[in-house]
mmCIF file of C-alpha atoms and ligand atoms in Angstrom:
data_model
loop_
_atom_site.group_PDB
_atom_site.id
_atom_site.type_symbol
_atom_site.label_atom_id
_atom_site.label_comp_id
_atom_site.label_asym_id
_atom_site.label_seq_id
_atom_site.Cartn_x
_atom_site.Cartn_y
_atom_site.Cartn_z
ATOM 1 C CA UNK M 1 46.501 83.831 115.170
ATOM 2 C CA UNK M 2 46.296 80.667 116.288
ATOM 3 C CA UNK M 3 47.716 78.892 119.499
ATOM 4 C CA UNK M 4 48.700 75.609 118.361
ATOM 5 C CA UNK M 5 52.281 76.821 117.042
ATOM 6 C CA UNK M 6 53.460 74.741 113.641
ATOM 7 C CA UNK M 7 55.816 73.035 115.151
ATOM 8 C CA UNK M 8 53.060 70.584 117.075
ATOM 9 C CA UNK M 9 51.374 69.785 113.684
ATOM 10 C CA UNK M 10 50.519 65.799 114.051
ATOM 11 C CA UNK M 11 52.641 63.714 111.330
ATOM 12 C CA UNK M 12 51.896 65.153 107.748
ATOM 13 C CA UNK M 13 55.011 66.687 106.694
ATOM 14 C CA UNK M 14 56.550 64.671 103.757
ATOM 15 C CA UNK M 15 60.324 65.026 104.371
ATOM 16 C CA UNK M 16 62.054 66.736 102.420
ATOM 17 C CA UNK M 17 65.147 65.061 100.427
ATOM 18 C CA UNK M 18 66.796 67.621 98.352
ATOM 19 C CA UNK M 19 69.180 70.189 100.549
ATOM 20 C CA UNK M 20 68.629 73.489 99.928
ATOM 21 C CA UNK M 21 70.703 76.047 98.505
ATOM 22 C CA UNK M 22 73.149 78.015 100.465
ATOM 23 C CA UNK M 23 76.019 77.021 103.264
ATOM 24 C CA UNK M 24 75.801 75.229 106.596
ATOM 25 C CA UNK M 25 76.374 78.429 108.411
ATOM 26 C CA UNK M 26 74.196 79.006 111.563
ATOM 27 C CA UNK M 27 72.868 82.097 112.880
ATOM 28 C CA UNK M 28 72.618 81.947 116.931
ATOM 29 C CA UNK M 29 70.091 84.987 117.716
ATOM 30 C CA UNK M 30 70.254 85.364 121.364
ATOM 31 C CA UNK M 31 69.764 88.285 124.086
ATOM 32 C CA UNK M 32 68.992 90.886 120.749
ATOM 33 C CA UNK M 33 72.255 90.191 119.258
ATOM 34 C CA UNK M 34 73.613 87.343 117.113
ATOM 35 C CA UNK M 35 76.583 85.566 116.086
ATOM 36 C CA UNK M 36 77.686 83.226 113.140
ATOM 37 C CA UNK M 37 77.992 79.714 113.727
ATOM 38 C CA UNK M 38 80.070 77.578 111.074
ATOM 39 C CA UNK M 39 80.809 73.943 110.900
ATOM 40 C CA UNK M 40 83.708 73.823 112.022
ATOM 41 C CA UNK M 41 83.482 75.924 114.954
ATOM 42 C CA UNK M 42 80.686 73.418 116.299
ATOM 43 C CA UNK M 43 83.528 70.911 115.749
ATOM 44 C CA UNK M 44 86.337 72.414 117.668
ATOM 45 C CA UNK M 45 83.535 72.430 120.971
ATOM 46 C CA UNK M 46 83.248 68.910 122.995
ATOM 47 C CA UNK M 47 81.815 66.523 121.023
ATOM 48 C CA UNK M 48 79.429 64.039 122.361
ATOM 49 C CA UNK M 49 78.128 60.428 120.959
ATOM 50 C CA UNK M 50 74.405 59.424 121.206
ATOM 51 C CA UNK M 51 74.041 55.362 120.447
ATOM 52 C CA UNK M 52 70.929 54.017 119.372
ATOM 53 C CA UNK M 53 69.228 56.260 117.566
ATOM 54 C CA UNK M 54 66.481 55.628 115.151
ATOM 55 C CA UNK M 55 64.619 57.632 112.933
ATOM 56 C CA UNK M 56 61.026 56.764 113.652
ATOM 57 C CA UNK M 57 59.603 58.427 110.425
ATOM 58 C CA UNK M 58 56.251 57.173 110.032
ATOM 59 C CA UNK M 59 54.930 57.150 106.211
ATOM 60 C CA UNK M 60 58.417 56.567 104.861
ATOM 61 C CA UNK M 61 60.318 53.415 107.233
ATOM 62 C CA UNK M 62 62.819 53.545 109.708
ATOM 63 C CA UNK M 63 66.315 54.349 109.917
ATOM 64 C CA UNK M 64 69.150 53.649 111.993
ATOM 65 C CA UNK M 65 70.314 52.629 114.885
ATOM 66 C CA UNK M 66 72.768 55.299 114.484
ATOM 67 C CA UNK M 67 75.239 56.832 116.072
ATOM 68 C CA UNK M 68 75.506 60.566 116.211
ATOM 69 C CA UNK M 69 78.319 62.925 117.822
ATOM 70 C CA UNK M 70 77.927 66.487 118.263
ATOM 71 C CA UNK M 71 77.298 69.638 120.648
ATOM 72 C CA UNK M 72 74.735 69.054 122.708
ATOM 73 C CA UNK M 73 72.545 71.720 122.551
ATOM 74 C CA UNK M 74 72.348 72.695 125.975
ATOM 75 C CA UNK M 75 76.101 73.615 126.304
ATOM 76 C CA UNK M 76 76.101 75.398 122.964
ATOM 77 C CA UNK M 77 73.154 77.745 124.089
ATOM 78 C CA UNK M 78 74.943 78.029 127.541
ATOM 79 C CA UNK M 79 78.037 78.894 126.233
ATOM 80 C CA UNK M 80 76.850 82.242 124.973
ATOM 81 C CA UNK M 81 73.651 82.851 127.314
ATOM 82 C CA UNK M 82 74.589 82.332 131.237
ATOM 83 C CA UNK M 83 70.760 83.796 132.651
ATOM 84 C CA UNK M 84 67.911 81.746 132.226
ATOM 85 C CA UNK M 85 66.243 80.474 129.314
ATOM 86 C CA UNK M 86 62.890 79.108 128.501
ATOM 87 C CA UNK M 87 62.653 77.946 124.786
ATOM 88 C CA UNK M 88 64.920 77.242 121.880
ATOM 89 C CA UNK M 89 63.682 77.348 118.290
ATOM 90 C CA UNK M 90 65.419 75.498 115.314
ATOM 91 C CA UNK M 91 64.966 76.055 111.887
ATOM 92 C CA UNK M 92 66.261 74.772 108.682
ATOM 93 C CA UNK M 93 66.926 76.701 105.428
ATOM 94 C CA UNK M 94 64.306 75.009 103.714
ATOM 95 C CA UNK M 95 61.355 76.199 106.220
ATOM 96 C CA UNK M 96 61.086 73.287 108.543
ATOM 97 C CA UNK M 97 61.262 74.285 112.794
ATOM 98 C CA UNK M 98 60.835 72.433 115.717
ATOM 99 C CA UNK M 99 61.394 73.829 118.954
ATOM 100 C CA UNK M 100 62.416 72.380 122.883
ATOM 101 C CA UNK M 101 61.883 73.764 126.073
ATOM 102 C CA UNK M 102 65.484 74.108 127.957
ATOM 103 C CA UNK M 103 63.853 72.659 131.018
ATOM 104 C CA UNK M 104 63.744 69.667 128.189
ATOM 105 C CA UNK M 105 67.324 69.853 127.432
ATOM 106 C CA UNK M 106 68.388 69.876 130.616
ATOM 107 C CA UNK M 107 66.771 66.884 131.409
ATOM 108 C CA UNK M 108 68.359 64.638 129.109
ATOM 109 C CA UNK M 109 71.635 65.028 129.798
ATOM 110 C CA UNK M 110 72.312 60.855 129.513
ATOM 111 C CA UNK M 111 71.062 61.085 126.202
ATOM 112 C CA UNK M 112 71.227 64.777 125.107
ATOM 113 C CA UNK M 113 69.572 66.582 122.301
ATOM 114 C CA UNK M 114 72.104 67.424 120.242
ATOM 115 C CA UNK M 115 73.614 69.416 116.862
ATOM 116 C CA UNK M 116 74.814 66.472 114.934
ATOM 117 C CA UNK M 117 77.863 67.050 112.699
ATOM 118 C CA UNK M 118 78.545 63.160 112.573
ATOM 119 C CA UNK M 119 76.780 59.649 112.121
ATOM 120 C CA UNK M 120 78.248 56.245 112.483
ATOM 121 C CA UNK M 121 81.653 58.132 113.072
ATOM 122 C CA UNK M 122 81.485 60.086 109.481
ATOM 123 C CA UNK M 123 80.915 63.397 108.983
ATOM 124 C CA UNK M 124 77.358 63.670 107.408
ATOM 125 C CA UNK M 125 77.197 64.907 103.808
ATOM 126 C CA UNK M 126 75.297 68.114 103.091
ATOM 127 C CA UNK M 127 72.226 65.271 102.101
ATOM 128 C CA UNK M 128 72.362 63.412 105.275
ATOM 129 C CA UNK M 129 71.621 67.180 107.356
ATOM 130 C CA UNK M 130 75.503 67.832 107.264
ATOM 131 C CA UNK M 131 74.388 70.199 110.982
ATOM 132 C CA UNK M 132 71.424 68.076 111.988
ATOM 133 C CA UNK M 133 69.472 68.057 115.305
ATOM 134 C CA UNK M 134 68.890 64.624 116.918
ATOM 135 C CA UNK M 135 66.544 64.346 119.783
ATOM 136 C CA UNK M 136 67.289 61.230 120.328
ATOM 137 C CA UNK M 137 63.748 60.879 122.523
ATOM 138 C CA UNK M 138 61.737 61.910 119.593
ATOM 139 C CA UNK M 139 58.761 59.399 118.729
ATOM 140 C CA UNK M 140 56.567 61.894 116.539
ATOM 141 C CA UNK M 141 57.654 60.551 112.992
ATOM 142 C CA UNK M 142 60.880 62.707 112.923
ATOM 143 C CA UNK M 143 59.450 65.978 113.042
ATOM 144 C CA UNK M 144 61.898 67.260 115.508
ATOM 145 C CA UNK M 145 65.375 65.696 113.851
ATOM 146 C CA UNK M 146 65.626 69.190 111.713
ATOM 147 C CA UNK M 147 68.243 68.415 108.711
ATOM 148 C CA UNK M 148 70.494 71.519 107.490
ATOM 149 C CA UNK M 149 69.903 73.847 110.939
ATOM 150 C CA UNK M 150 70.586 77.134 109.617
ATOM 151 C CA UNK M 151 68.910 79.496 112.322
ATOM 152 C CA UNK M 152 68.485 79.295 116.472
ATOM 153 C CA UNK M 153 66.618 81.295 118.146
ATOM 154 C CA UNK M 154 66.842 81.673 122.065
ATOM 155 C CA UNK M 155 63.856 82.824 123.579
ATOM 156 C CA UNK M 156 64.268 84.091 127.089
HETATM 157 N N1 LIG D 201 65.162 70.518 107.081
HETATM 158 C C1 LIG D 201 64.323 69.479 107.123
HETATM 159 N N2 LIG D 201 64.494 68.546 108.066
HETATM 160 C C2 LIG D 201 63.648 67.509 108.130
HETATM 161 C C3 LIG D 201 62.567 67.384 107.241
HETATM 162 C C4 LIG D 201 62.430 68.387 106.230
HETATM 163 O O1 LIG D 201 61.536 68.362 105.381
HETATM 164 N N3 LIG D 201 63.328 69.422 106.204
HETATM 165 N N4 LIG D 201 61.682 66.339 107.354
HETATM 166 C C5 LIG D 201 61.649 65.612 108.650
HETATM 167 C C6 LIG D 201 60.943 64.352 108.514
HETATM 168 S S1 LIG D 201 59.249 64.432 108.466
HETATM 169 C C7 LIG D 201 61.605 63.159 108.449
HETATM 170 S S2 LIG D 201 60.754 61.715 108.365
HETATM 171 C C8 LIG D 201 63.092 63.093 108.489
HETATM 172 C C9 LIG D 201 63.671 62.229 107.388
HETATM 173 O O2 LIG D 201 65.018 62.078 107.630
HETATM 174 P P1 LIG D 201 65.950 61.373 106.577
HETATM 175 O O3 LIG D 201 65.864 62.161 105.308
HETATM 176 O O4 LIG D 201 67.314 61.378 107.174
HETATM 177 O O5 LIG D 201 65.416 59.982 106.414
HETATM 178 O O6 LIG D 201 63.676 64.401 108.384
HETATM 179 C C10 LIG D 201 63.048 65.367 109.177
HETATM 180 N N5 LIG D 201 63.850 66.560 109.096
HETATM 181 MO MO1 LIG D 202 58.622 62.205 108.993
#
């Protein structure tokens, strides 16, 4: 098995426009257990707005500035895991991952990573991501701004 995890592949991934089937329901695995996430539970947490962000996706132009609200991720993965954490994986329905160290997301609490419900003050459509990570940071030809989050994984 090799090292270099898939989720530091160098630009090659053509995105992927087409949701896939199935709900916006998250599953939060954490501590051997999990829990459900839905929509609209992510909206009833504090919401947060990120200005400026672009989507710096090499191969297929730029997008944005945009503004995204959400939970950042930090709080969401502290609000059900108080001991320490080292890594958080995200994953989509349709196979695509990225994944942050919390020492990261800690870090950027000006501009925080964050699960995205919103953009430009709307709620995003199930095309746009409708639950979409933003690392607002991210220069790596959007490989890290995961559209239709359907799994997190909290690795201690
Ligand atoms: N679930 C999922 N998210 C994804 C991708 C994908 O294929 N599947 N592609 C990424 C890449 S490579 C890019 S460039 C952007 C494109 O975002 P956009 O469709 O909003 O322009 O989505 C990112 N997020
Ligand atoms: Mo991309």
């Amino acid at each position: 098995m090799s090292n270099e995890p898939e989720w530091t592949l160098p630009h090659s991934h053509e995105p992927n426009p087409t949701p896939p089937p199935g709900n916006a329901d998250i599953t939060l695995h954490y501590q051997g257990g999990s829990t459900i996430l839905k929509p609209d539970s992510l909206l009833s947490m504090r919401q947060q707005l990120v200005h400026n962000c672009t989507i710096l996706s090499t191969g297929h132009g730029t997008s944005g500035p945009f503004t995204f609200g959400g939970v950042p991720l930090s709080a969401l993965v502290e609000n059900y895991l108080q001991q320490a954490w080292s890594t958080v994986e995200i994953i989509s329905a349709d196979g695509f991952r990225t994944r942050l160290a919390g020492e990261e997301l800690r870090r950027s609490a000006e501009r925080p990573v964050l699960l995205a419900l919103t953009k430009d003050g709307q709620l995003m459509s199930r095309e746009e991501g409708l639950v979409r990570l933003v690392v607002p940071y991210e220069t790596g030809g959007a490989l890290q701004q995961v559209k239709w989050v359907s799994e997190i994984r909290i690795i201690e």
